[in-house]
């Protein structure tokens, strides 16, 4: 682990550079909104999660399929345990108190994860950006 820790700052800096590039390329995208860091917070960008804008003219599943068809690894937002098949029909959290998980459910259904990884080349990221722009046209 020590050799990896020695590289950590450079790895995070590279991920942040890639995230900044995505954000700049997609800031006015009609379908996808890039994530925004909260003031005073910094992400290490373990993944890059695009939010589908309200009024998007394409369904999440169709957007993901369009990316996959171009050879780009993409998937929907991070799954919620209570919506996974293993938990179907089980009341593992307190609905009786009127609690909902509507925000996490909406985010799962309105986000698309696109590639962002240490070592990603400019041309690899350009391919992803081009595919995303095609979805928006």
PDB file of C-alpha atoms in Angstrom:
ATOM      1  CA  UNK A   1       0.000   0.000   0.000  1.00  0.00           C
ATOM      2  CA  UNK A   2       2.846   2.456   0.616  1.00  0.00           C
ATOM      3  CA  UNK A   3       3.796   2.752  -3.068  1.00  0.00           C
ATOM      4  CA  UNK A   4       0.140   3.498  -3.882  1.00  0.00           C
ATOM      5  CA  UNK A   5      -0.068   6.097  -1.101  1.00  0.00           C
ATOM      6  CA  UNK A   6       2.992   7.804  -2.546  1.00  0.00           C
ATOM      7  CA  UNK A   7       1.085   8.166  -5.837  1.00  0.00           C
ATOM      8  CA  UNK A   8      -2.250   9.149  -4.300  1.00  0.00           C
ATOM      9  CA  UNK A   9      -1.983  12.921  -4.764  1.00  0.00           C
ATOM     10  CA  UNK A  10      -1.079  12.504  -8.442  1.00  0.00           C
ATOM     11  CA  UNK A  11      -3.884   9.993  -8.994  1.00  0.00           C
ATOM     12  CA  UNK A  12      -6.488  12.274  -7.428  1.00  0.00           C
ATOM     13  CA  UNK A  13      -5.138  15.263  -9.367  1.00  0.00           C
ATOM     14  CA  UNK A  14      -5.486  13.315 -12.608  1.00  0.00           C
ATOM     15  CA  UNK A  15      -9.061  12.294 -11.770  1.00  0.00           C
ATOM     16  CA  UNK A  16      -9.914  15.891 -10.913  1.00  0.00           C
ATOM     17  CA  UNK A  17      -8.456  17.055 -14.243  1.00  0.00           C
ATOM     18  CA  UNK A  18     -10.593  14.485 -16.083  1.00  0.00           C
ATOM     19  CA  UNK A  19     -13.692  15.518 -14.126  1.00  0.00           C
ATOM     20  CA  UNK A  20     -13.048  19.188 -14.922  1.00  0.00           C
ATOM     21  CA  UNK A  21     -12.754  18.299 -18.602  1.00  0.00           C
ATOM     22  CA  UNK A  22     -16.079  16.454 -18.537  1.00  0.00           C
ATOM     23  CA  UNK A  23     -17.741  19.338 -16.699  1.00  0.00           C
ATOM     24  CA  UNK A  24     -16.521  21.896 -19.236  1.00  0.00           C
ATOM     25  CA  UNK A  25     -17.562  19.752 -22.200  1.00  0.00           C
ATOM     26  CA  UNK A  26     -21.026  19.008 -20.809  1.00  0.00           C
ATOM     27  CA  UNK A  27     -21.985  22.221 -18.993  1.00  0.00           C
ATOM     28  CA  UNK A  28     -24.723  23.100 -21.507  1.00  0.00           C
ATOM     29  CA  UNK A  29     -25.644  19.566 -22.565  1.00  0.00           C
ATOM     30  CA  UNK A  30     -29.404  19.247 -23.171  1.00  0.00           C
ATOM     31  CA  UNK A  31     -29.683  15.753 -21.624  1.00  0.00           C
ATOM     32  CA  UNK A  32     -26.893  15.376 -19.059  1.00  0.00           C
ATOM     33  CA  UNK A  33     -25.885  17.704 -16.241  1.00  0.00           C
ATOM     34  CA  UNK A  34     -22.405  17.208 -14.801  1.00  0.00           C
ATOM     35  CA  UNK A  35     -22.080  16.827 -11.038  1.00  0.00           C
ATOM     36  CA  UNK A  36     -21.312  19.894  -8.977  1.00  0.00           C
ATOM     37  CA  UNK A  37     -19.064  19.858  -5.950  1.00  0.00           C
ATOM     38  CA  UNK A  38     -20.424  21.552  -2.878  1.00  0.00           C
ATOM     39  CA  UNK A  39     -18.487  24.593  -1.663  1.00  0.00           C
ATOM     40  CA  UNK A  40     -15.616  23.586   0.580  1.00  0.00           C
ATOM     41  CA  UNK A  41     -15.750  19.951  -0.568  1.00  0.00           C
ATOM     42  CA  UNK A  42     -13.509  18.106  -3.024  1.00  0.00           C
ATOM     43  CA  UNK A  43     -14.254  14.792  -4.665  1.00  0.00           C
ATOM     44  CA  UNK A  44     -11.660  12.193  -5.583  1.00  0.00           C
ATOM     45  CA  UNK A  45     -13.963  11.270  -8.514  1.00  0.00           C
ATOM     46  CA  UNK A  46     -14.115   7.536  -7.930  1.00  0.00           C
ATOM     47  CA  UNK A  47     -16.786   7.600 -10.634  1.00  0.00           C
ATOM     48  CA  UNK A  48     -18.405  10.274 -12.789  1.00  0.00           C
ATOM     49  CA  UNK A  49     -22.156  10.414 -12.410  1.00  0.00           C
ATOM     50  CA  UNK A  50     -24.157  12.488 -14.859  1.00  0.00           C
ATOM     51  CA  UNK A  51     -27.663  13.558 -13.857  1.00  0.00           C
ATOM     52  CA  UNK A  52     -30.291  13.443 -16.560  1.00  0.00           C
ATOM     53  CA  UNK A  53     -31.906  16.840 -16.860  1.00  0.00           C
ATOM     54  CA  UNK A  54     -35.629  17.246 -16.322  1.00  0.00           C
ATOM     55  CA  UNK A  55     -37.290  17.148 -19.719  1.00  0.00           C
ATOM     56  CA  UNK A  56     -34.580  14.960 -21.261  1.00  0.00           C
ATOM     57  CA  UNK A  57     -35.824  13.570 -24.555  1.00  0.00           C
ATOM     58  CA  UNK A  58     -34.258  10.151 -24.035  1.00  0.00           C
ATOM     59  CA  UNK A  59     -34.827   7.555 -21.339  1.00  0.00           C
ATOM     60  CA  UNK A  60     -31.972   6.590 -19.053  1.00  0.00           C
ATOM     61  CA  UNK A  61     -31.898   3.002 -20.340  1.00  0.00           C
ATOM     62  CA  UNK A  62     -31.768   4.217 -23.949  1.00  0.00           C
ATOM     63  CA  UNK A  63     -28.953   6.664 -23.185  1.00  0.00           C
ATOM     64  CA  UNK A  64     -26.950   3.900 -21.525  1.00  0.00           C
ATOM     65  CA  UNK A  65     -27.594   1.560 -24.449  1.00  0.00           C
ATOM     66  CA  UNK A  66     -26.438   4.215 -26.917  1.00  0.00           C
ATOM     67  CA  UNK A  67     -23.151   4.482 -25.023  1.00  0.00           C
ATOM     68  CA  UNK A  68     -22.724   0.712 -24.745  1.00  0.00           C
ATOM     69  CA  UNK A  69     -23.426   0.368 -28.481  1.00  0.00           C
ATOM     70  CA  UNK A  70     -20.425   2.645 -29.070  1.00  0.00           C
ATOM     71  CA  UNK A  71     -18.235   0.486 -26.853  1.00  0.00           C
ATOM     72  CA  UNK A  72     -18.366   2.806 -23.849  1.00  0.00           C
ATOM     73  CA  UNK A  73     -18.890   1.265 -20.440  1.00  0.00           C
ATOM     74  CA  UNK A  74     -21.846   2.971 -18.799  1.00  0.00           C
ATOM     75  CA  UNK A  75     -24.452   2.051 -16.231  1.00  0.00           C
ATOM     76  CA  UNK A  76     -27.250   3.617 -14.264  1.00  0.00           C
ATOM     77  CA  UNK A  77     -26.718   5.339 -10.964  1.00  0.00           C
ATOM     78  CA  UNK A  78     -25.603   3.441  -7.939  1.00  0.00           C
ATOM     79  CA  UNK A  79     -28.251   0.883  -6.948  1.00  0.00           C
ATOM     80  CA  UNK A  80     -30.305   1.198  -3.788  1.00  0.00           C
ATOM     81  CA  UNK A  81     -30.247  -1.956  -1.678  1.00  0.00           C
ATOM     82  CA  UNK A  82     -33.986  -1.780  -0.969  1.00  0.00           C
ATOM     83  CA  UNK A  83     -34.705  -1.919  -4.721  1.00  0.00           C
ATOM     84  CA  UNK A  84     -32.484  -4.892  -5.490  1.00  0.00           C
ATOM     85  CA  UNK A  85     -34.120  -8.260  -6.296  1.00  0.00           C
ATOM     86  CA  UNK A  86     -32.695  -9.919  -3.173  1.00  0.00           C
ATOM     87  CA  UNK A  87     -34.753  -7.524  -1.038  1.00  0.00           C
ATOM     88  CA  UNK A  88     -37.941  -7.489  -3.128  1.00  0.00           C
ATOM     89  CA  UNK A  89     -41.044  -7.515  -0.978  1.00  0.00           C
ATOM     90  CA  UNK A  90     -39.120  -7.064   2.246  1.00  0.00           C
ATOM     91  CA  UNK A  91     -39.676  -4.124   4.533  1.00  0.00           C
ATOM     92  CA  UNK A  92     -36.084  -3.474   5.558  1.00  0.00           C
ATOM     93  CA  UNK A  93     -36.635   0.116   6.526  1.00  0.00           C
ATOM     94  CA  UNK A  94     -39.416   1.944   8.276  1.00  0.00           C
ATOM     95  CA  UNK A  95     -42.114   2.829   5.757  1.00  0.00           C
ATOM     96  CA  UNK A  96     -44.631   2.775   8.605  1.00  0.00           C
ATOM     97  CA  UNK A  97     -43.322   6.095   9.874  1.00  0.00           C
ATOM     98  CA  UNK A  98     -44.016   7.644   6.479  1.00  0.00           C
ATOM     99  CA  UNK A  99     -40.364   7.608   5.516  1.00  0.00           C
ATOM    100  CA  UNK A 100     -39.482   7.448   1.866  1.00  0.00           C
ATOM    101  CA  UNK A 101     -36.301   7.084  -0.091  1.00  0.00           C
ATOM    102  CA  UNK A 102     -37.617   9.113  -3.003  1.00  0.00           C
ATOM    103  CA  UNK A 103     -34.422  11.125  -3.485  1.00  0.00           C
ATOM    104  CA  UNK A 104     -32.160   8.076  -3.721  1.00  0.00           C
ATOM    105  CA  UNK A 105     -34.717   6.323  -5.941  1.00  0.00           C
ATOM    106  CA  UNK A 106     -34.887   9.321  -8.277  1.00  0.00           C
ATOM    107  CA  UNK A 107     -31.108   9.578  -8.420  1.00  0.00           C
ATOM    108  CA  UNK A 108     -30.753   5.887  -9.245  1.00  0.00           C
ATOM    109  CA  UNK A 109     -33.210   6.315 -12.089  1.00  0.00           C
ATOM    110  CA  UNK A 110     -31.870   9.658 -13.354  1.00  0.00           C
ATOM    111  CA  UNK A 111     -28.099   9.183 -13.324  1.00  0.00           C
ATOM    112  CA  UNK A 112     -25.659   7.629 -15.762  1.00  0.00           C
ATOM    113  CA  UNK A 113     -22.159   6.629 -14.737  1.00  0.00           C
ATOM    114  CA  UNK A 114     -19.528   7.153 -17.423  1.00  0.00           C
ATOM    115  CA  UNK A 115     -15.859   6.129 -17.439  1.00  0.00           C
ATOM    116  CA  UNK A 116     -13.357   8.084 -15.395  1.00  0.00           C
ATOM    117  CA  UNK A 117     -10.234   6.264 -14.275  1.00  0.00           C
ATOM    118  CA  UNK A 118      -6.567   6.765 -13.522  1.00  0.00           C
ATOM    119  CA  UNK A 119      -4.715   6.429 -16.812  1.00  0.00           C
ATOM    120  CA  UNK A 120      -7.664   7.457 -18.995  1.00  0.00           C
ATOM    121  CA  UNK A 121      -6.234   9.101 -22.087  1.00  0.00           C
ATOM    122  CA  UNK A 122      -7.460  12.298 -23.674  1.00  0.00           C
ATOM    123  CA  UNK A 123      -8.553  10.355 -26.762  1.00  0.00           C
ATOM    124  CA  UNK A 124     -10.509   7.868 -24.614  1.00  0.00           C
ATOM    125  CA  UNK A 125     -12.274  10.713 -22.865  1.00  0.00           C
ATOM    126  CA  UNK A 126     -12.875  12.441 -26.201  1.00  0.00           C
ATOM    127  CA  UNK A 127     -14.699   9.294 -27.386  1.00  0.00           C
ATOM    128  CA  UNK A 128     -16.974   9.405 -24.358  1.00  0.00           C
ATOM    129  CA  UNK A 129     -17.639  13.124 -24.781  1.00  0.00           C
ATOM    130  CA  UNK A 130     -18.402  12.665 -28.499  1.00  0.00           C
ATOM    131  CA  UNK A 131     -20.861   9.852 -27.704  1.00  0.00           C
ATOM    132  CA  UNK A 132     -22.556  11.966 -25.038  1.00  0.00           C
ATOM    133  CA  UNK A 133     -22.830  14.900 -27.435  1.00  0.00           C
ATOM    134  CA  UNK A 134     -24.372  12.606 -30.038  1.00  0.00           C
ATOM    135  CA  UNK A 135     -27.049  11.636 -27.521  1.00  0.00           C
ATOM    136  CA  UNK A 136     -27.803  15.307 -27.006  1.00  0.00           C
ATOM    137  CA  UNK A 137     -28.161  16.159 -30.679  1.00  0.00           C
TER     138      UNK A 137
END
